[in-house]
PDB file of C-alpha atoms and ligand atoms in Angstrom:
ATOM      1  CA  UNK T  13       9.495 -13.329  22.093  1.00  0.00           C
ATOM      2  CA  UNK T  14      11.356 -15.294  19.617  1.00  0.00           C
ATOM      3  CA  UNK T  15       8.286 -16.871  18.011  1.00  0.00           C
ATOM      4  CA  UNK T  16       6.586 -13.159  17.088  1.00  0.00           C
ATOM      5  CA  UNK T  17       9.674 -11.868  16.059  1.00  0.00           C
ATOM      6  CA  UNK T  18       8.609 -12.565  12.360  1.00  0.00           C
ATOM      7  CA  UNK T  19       5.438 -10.632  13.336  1.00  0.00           C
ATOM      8  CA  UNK T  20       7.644  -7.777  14.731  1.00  0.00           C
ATOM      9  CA  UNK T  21       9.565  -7.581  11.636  1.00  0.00           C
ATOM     10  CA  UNK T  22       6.606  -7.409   9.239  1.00  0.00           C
ATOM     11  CA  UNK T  23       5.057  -4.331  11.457  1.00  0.00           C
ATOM     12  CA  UNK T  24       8.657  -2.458  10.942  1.00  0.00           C
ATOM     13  CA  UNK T  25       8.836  -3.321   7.291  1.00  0.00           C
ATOM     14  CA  UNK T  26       5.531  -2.061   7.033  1.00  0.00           C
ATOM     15  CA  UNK T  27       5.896   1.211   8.527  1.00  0.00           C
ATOM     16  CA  UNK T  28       9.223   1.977   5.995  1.00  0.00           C
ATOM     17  CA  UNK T  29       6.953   1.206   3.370  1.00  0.00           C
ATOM     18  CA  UNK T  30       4.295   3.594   4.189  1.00  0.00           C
ATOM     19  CA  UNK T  31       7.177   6.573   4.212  1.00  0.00           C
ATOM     20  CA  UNK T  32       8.886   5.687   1.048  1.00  0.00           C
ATOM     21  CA  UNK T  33       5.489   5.451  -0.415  1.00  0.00           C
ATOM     22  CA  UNK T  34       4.609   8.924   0.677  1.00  0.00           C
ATOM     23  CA  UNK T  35       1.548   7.608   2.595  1.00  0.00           C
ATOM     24  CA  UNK T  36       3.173   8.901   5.632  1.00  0.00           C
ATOM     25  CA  UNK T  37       5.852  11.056   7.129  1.00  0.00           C
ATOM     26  CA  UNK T  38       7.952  10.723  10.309  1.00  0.00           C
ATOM     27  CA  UNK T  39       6.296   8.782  12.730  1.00  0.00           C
ATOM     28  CA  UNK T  40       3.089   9.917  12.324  1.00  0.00           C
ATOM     29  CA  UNK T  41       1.663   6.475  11.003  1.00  0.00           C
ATOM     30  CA  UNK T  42       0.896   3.599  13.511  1.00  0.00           C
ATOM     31  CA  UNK T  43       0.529   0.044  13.001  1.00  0.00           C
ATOM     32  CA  UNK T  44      -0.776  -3.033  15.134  1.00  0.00           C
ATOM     33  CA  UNK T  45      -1.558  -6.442  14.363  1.00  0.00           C
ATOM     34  CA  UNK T  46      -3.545  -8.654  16.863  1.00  0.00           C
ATOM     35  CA  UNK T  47      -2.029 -11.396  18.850  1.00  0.00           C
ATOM     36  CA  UNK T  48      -3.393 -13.833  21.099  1.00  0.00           C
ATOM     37  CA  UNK T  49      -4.599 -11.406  24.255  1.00  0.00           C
ATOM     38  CA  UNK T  50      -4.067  -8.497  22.827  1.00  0.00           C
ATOM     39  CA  UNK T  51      -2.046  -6.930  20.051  1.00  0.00           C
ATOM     40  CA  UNK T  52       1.834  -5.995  18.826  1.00  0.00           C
ATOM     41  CA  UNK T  53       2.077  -2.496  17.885  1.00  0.00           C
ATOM     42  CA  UNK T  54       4.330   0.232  16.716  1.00  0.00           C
ATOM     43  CA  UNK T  55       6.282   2.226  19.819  1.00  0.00           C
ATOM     44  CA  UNK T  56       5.995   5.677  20.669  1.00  0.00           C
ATOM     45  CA  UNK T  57       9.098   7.967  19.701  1.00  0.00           C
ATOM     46  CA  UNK T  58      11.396   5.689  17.706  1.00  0.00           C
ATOM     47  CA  UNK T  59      12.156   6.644  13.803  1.00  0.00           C
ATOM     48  CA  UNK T  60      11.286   3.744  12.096  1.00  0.00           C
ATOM     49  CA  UNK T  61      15.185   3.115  10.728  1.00  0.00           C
ATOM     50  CA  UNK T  62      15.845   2.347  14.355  1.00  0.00           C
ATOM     51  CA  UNK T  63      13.235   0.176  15.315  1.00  0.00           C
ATOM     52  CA  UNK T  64      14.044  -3.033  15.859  1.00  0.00           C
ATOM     53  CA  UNK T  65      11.894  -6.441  16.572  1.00  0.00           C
ATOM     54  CA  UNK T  66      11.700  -5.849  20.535  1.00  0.00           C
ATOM     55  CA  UNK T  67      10.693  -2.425  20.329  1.00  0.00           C
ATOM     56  CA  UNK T  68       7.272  -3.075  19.152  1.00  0.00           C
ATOM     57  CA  UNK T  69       4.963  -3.259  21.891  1.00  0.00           C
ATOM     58  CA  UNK T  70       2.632  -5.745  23.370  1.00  0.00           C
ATOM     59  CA  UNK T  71      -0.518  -4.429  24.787  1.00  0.00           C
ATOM     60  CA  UNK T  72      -2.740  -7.107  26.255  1.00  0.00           C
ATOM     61  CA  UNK T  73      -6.690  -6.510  25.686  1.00  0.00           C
ATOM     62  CA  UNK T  74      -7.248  -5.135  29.274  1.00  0.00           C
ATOM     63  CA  UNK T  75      -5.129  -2.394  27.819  1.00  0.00           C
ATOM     64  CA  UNK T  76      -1.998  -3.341  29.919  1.00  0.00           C
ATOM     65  CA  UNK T  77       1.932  -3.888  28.889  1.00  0.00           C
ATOM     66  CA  UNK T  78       5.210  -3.829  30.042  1.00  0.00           C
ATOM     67  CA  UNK T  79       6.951  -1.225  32.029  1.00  0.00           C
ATOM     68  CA  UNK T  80       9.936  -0.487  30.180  1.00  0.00           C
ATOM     69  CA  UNK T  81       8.300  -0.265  26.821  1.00  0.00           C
ATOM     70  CA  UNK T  82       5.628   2.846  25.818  1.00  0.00           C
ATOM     71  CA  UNK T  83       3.491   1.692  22.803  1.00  0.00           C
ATOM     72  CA  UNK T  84       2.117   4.552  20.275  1.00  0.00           C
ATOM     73  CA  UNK T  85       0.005   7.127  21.794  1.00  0.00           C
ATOM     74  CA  UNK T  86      -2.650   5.465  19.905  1.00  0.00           C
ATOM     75  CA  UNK T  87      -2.985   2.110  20.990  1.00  0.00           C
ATOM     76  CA  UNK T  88      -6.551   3.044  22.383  1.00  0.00           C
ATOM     77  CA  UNK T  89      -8.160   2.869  18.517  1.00  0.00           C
ATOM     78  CA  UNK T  90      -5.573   0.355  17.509  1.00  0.00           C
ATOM     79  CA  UNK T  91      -7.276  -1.961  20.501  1.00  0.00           C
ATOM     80  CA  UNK T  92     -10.847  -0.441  19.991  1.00  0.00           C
ATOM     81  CA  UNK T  93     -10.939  -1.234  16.088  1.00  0.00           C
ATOM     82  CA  UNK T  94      -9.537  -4.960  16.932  1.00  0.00           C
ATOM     83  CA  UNK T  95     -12.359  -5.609  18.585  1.00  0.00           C
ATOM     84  CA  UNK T  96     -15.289  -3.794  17.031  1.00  0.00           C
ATOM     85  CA  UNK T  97     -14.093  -5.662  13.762  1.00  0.00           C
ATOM     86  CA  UNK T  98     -13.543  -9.855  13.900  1.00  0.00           C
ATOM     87  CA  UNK T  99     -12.651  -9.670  10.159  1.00  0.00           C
ATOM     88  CA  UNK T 100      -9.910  -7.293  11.268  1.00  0.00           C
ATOM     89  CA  UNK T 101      -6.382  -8.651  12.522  1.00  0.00           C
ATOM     90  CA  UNK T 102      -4.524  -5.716  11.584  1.00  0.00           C
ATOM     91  CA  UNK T 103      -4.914  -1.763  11.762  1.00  0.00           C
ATOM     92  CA  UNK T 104      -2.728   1.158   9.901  1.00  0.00           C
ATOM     93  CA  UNK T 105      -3.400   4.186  10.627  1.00  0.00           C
ATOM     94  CA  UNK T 106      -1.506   6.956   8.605  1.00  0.00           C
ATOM     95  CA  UNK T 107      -1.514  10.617   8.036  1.00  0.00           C
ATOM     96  CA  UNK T 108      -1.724  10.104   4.384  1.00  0.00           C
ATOM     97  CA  UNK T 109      -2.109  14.047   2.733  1.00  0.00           C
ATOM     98  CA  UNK T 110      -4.876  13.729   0.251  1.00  0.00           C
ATOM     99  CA  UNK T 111      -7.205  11.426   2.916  1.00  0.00           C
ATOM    100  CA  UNK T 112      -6.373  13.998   5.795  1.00  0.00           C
ATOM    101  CA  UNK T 113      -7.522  17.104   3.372  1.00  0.00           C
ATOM    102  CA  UNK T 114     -10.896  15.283   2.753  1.00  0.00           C
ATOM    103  CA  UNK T 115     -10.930  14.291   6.432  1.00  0.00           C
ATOM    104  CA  UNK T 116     -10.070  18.203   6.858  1.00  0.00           C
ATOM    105  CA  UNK T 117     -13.192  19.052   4.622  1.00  0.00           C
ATOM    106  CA  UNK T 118     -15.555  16.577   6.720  1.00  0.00           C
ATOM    107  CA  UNK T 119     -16.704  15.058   3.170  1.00  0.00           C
ATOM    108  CA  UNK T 120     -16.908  11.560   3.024  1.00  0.00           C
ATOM    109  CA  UNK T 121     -15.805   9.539  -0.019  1.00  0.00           C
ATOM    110  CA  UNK T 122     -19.159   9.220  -2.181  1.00  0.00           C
ATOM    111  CA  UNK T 123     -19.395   6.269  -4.574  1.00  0.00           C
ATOM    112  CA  UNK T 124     -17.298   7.939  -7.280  1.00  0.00           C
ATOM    113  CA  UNK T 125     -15.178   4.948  -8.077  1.00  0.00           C
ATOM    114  CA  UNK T 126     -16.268   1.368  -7.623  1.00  0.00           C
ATOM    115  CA  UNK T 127     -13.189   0.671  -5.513  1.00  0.00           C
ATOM    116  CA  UNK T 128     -15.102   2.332  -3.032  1.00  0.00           C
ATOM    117  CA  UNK T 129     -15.964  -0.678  -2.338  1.00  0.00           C
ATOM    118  CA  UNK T 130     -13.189  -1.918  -0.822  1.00  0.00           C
ATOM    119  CA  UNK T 131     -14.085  -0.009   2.615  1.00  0.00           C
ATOM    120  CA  UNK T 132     -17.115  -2.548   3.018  1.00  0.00           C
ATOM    121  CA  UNK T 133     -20.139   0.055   2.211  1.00  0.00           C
ATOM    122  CA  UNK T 134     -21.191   2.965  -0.429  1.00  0.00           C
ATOM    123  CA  UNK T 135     -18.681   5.574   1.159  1.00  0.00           C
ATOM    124  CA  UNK T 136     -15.438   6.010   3.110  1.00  0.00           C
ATOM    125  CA  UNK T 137     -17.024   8.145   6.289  1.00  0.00           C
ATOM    126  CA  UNK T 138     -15.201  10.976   7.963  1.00  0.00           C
ATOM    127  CA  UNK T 139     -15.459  10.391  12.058  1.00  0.00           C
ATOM    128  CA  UNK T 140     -15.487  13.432  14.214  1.00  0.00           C
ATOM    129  CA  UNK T 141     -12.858  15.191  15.912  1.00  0.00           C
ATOM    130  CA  UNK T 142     -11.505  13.876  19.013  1.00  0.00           C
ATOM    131  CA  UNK T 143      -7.968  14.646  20.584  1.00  0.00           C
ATOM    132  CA  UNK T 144      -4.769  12.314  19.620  1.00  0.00           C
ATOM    133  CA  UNK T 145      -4.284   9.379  22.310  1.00  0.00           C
ATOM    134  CA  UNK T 146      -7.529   9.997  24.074  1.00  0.00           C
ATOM    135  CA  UNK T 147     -10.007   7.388  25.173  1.00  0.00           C
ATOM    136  CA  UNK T 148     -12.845   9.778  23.533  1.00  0.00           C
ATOM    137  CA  UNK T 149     -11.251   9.285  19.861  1.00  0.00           C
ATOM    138  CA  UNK T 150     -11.082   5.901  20.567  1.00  0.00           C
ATOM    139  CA  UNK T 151     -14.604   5.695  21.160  1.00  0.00           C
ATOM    140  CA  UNK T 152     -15.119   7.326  17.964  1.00  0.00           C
ATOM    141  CA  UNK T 153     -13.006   5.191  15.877  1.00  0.00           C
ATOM    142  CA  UNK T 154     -14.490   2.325  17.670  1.00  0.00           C
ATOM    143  CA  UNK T 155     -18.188   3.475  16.536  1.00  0.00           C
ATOM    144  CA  UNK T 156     -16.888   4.421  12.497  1.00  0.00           C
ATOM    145  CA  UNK T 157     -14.778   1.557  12.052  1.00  0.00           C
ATOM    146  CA  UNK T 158     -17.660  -0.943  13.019  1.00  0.00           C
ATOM    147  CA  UNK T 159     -19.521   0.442   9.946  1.00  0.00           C
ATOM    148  CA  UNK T 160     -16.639   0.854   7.643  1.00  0.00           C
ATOM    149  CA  UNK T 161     -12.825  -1.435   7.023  1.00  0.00           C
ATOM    150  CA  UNK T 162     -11.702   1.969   6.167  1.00  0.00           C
ATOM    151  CA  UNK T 163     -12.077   5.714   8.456  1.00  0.00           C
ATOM    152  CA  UNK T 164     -11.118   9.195   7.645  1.00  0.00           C
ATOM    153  CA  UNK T 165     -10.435  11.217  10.820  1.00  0.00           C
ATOM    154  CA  UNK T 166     -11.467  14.756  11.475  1.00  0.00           C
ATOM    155  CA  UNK T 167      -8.401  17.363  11.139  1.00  0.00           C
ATOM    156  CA  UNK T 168      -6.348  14.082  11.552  1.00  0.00           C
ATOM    157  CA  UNK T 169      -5.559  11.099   9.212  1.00  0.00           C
ATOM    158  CA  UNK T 170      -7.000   7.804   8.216  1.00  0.00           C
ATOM    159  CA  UNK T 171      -7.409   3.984   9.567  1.00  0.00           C
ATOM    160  CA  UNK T 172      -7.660   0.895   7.228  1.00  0.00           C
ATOM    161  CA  UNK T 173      -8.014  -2.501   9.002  1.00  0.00           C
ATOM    162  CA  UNK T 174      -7.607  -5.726   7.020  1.00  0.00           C
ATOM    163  CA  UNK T 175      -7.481  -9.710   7.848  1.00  0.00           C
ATOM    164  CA  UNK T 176      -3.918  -9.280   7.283  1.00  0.00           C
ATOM    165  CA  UNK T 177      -1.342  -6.408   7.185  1.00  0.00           C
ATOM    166  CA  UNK T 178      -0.966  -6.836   3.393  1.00  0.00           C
ATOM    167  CA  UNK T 179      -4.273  -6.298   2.882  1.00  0.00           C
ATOM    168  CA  UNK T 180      -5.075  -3.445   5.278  1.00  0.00           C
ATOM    169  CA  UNK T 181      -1.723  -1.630   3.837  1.00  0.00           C
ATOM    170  CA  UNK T 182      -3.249  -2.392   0.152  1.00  0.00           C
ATOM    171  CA  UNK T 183      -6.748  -0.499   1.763  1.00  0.00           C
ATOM    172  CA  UNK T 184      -4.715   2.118   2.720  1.00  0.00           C
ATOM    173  CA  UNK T 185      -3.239   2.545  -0.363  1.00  0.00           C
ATOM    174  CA  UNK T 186      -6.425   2.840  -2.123  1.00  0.00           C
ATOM    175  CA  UNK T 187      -8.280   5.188   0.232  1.00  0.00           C
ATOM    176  CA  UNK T 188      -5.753   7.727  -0.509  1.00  0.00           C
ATOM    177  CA  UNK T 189      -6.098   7.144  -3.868  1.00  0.00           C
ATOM    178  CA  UNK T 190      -9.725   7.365  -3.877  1.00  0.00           C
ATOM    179  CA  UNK T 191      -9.278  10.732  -1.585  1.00  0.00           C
ATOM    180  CA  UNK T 192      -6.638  12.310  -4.606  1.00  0.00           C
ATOM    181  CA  UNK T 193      -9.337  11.434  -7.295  1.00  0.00           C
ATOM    182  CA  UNK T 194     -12.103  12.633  -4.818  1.00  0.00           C
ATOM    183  CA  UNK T 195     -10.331  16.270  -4.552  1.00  0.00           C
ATOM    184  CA  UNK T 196      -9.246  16.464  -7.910  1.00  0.00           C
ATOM    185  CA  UNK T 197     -12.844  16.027  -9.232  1.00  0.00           C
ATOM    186  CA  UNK T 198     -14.061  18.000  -6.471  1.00  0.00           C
ATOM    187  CA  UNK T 199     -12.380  21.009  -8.199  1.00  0.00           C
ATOM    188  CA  UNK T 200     -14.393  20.275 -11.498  1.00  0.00           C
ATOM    189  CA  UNK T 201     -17.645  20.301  -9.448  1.00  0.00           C
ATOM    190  CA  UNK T 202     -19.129  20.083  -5.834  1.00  0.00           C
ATOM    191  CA  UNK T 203     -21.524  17.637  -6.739  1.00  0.00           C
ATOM    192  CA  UNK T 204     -19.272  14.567  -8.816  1.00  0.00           C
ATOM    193  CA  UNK T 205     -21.492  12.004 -10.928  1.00  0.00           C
ATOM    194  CA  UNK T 206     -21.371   9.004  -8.334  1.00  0.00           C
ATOM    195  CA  UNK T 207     -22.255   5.263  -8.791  1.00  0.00           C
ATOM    196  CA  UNK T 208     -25.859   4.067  -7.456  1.00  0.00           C
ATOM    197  CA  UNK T 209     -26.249   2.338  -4.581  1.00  0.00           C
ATOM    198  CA  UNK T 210     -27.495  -1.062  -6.554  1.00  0.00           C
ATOM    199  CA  UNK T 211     -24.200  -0.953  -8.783  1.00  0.00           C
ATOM    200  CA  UNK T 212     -21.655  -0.545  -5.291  1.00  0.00           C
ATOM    201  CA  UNK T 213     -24.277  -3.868  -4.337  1.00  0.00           C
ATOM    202  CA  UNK T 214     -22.925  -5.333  -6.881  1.00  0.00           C
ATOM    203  CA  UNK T 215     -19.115  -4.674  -6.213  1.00  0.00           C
ATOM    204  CA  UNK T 216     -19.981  -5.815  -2.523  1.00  0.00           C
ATOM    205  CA  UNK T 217     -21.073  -9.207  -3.347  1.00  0.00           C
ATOM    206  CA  UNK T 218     -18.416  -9.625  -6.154  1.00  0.00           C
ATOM    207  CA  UNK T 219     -15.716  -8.529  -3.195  1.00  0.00           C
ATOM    208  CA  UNK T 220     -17.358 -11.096  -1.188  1.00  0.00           C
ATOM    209  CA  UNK T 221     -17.357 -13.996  -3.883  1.00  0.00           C
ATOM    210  CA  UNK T 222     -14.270 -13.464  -5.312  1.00  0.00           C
ATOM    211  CA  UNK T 223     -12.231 -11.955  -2.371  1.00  0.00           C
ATOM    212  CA  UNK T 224      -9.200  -8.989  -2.520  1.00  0.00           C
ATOM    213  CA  UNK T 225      -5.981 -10.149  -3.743  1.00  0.00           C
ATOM    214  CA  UNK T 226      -4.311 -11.857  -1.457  1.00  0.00           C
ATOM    215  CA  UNK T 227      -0.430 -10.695  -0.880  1.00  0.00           C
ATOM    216  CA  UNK T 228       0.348 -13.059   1.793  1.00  0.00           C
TER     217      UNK T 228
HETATM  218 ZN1  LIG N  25      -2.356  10.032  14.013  1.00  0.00          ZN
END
């Protein structure tokens, strides 16, 4: 225990900062980071303000974990995008308002913005609608996140993975930005000027070459 208390710690901190961002409210958001056999994520039912480093749960690979603990109803995707992605070593997944509404509208996120980028292809994609905690939306988030670091859900929220926790809260961040600009210019026009695929190419490779900041 004591030597993943650190990584315990960093999942809590994390989930505070998604609320006093506004990315998230209550306990709606999730977060998981992977471990050897398995992963350490978020439990189901505590307030973050109470959580504390042995209340995050550790659910081995097979899907299995301890019997006094209950990890988030969602540890099905957390464990399904861990291992559709090997770039991936941590998953958020948030209710965040403006990337819900576009999941709401089934859009995906067209090239408008270079940053677009960041998810790994020309568009954030919307997955479809599955039920909360079911082994059918994990199979869904399983199938969107292999194309994509970053997922809007259907009537639900939104995933961003990253090779660290820094990283996939910074994705997270910036999918709900993209999603604000994405409405707001959506209420100019239904069809938004977007970027060409050649030009998002470009951003790919540079992303590659150069790398996203590094926070930690
Ligand atoms: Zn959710």
């Amino acid at each position: 225990m004591s030597d993943t208390t650190e990584i315990r710690q960093s999942i809590i901190d994390a989930c505070l900062e998604m609320n006093a961002s506004g990315l998230n409210q209550g306990t709606a958001g999730n977060i998981s980071i992977r471990v050897e056999d398995g992963m350490l994520i978020t439990p189901s039912g505590i307030a973050y303000n109470q959580m504390t480093p042995d209340d995050i749960v550790h659910v081995r690979a097979d899907g299995s974990y301890g019997n006094n603990q209950v990890p988030s109803s969602e540890w099905r995707f957390h464990l399904a995008c861990l291992e559709a992605r090997s770039d991936a070593n941590a998953v958020v997944h948030n209710h965040a308002h403006h990337s819900t509404c576009v999941g709401i509208l089934n859009h995906p996120i067209p090239a408008i913005h270079y940053m677009v980028a960041a998810g790994g292809g020309y568009d954030i994609p919307v997955i479809d609608y599955a039920t909360y905690g079911t082994p059918e939306l994990a199979t869904l988030v399983r199938e969107g996140i292999a194309q994509r670091k970053a997922i809007l859900m259907r009537h639900h929220g939104m995933i961003a993975t990253g090779a660290t926790l820094a990283q996939a809260m910074w994705l997270a961040v910036e999918v709900e930005t993209l999603a604000r600009m994405y409405l707001e210019v959506l209420q100019i026009t239904d069809t938004p000027p977007c970027l060409p695929d050649a030009e998002i190419d470009v951003v790919l490779k540079k992303f590659e070459s150069y790398g996203l900041r590094e926070k930690n």
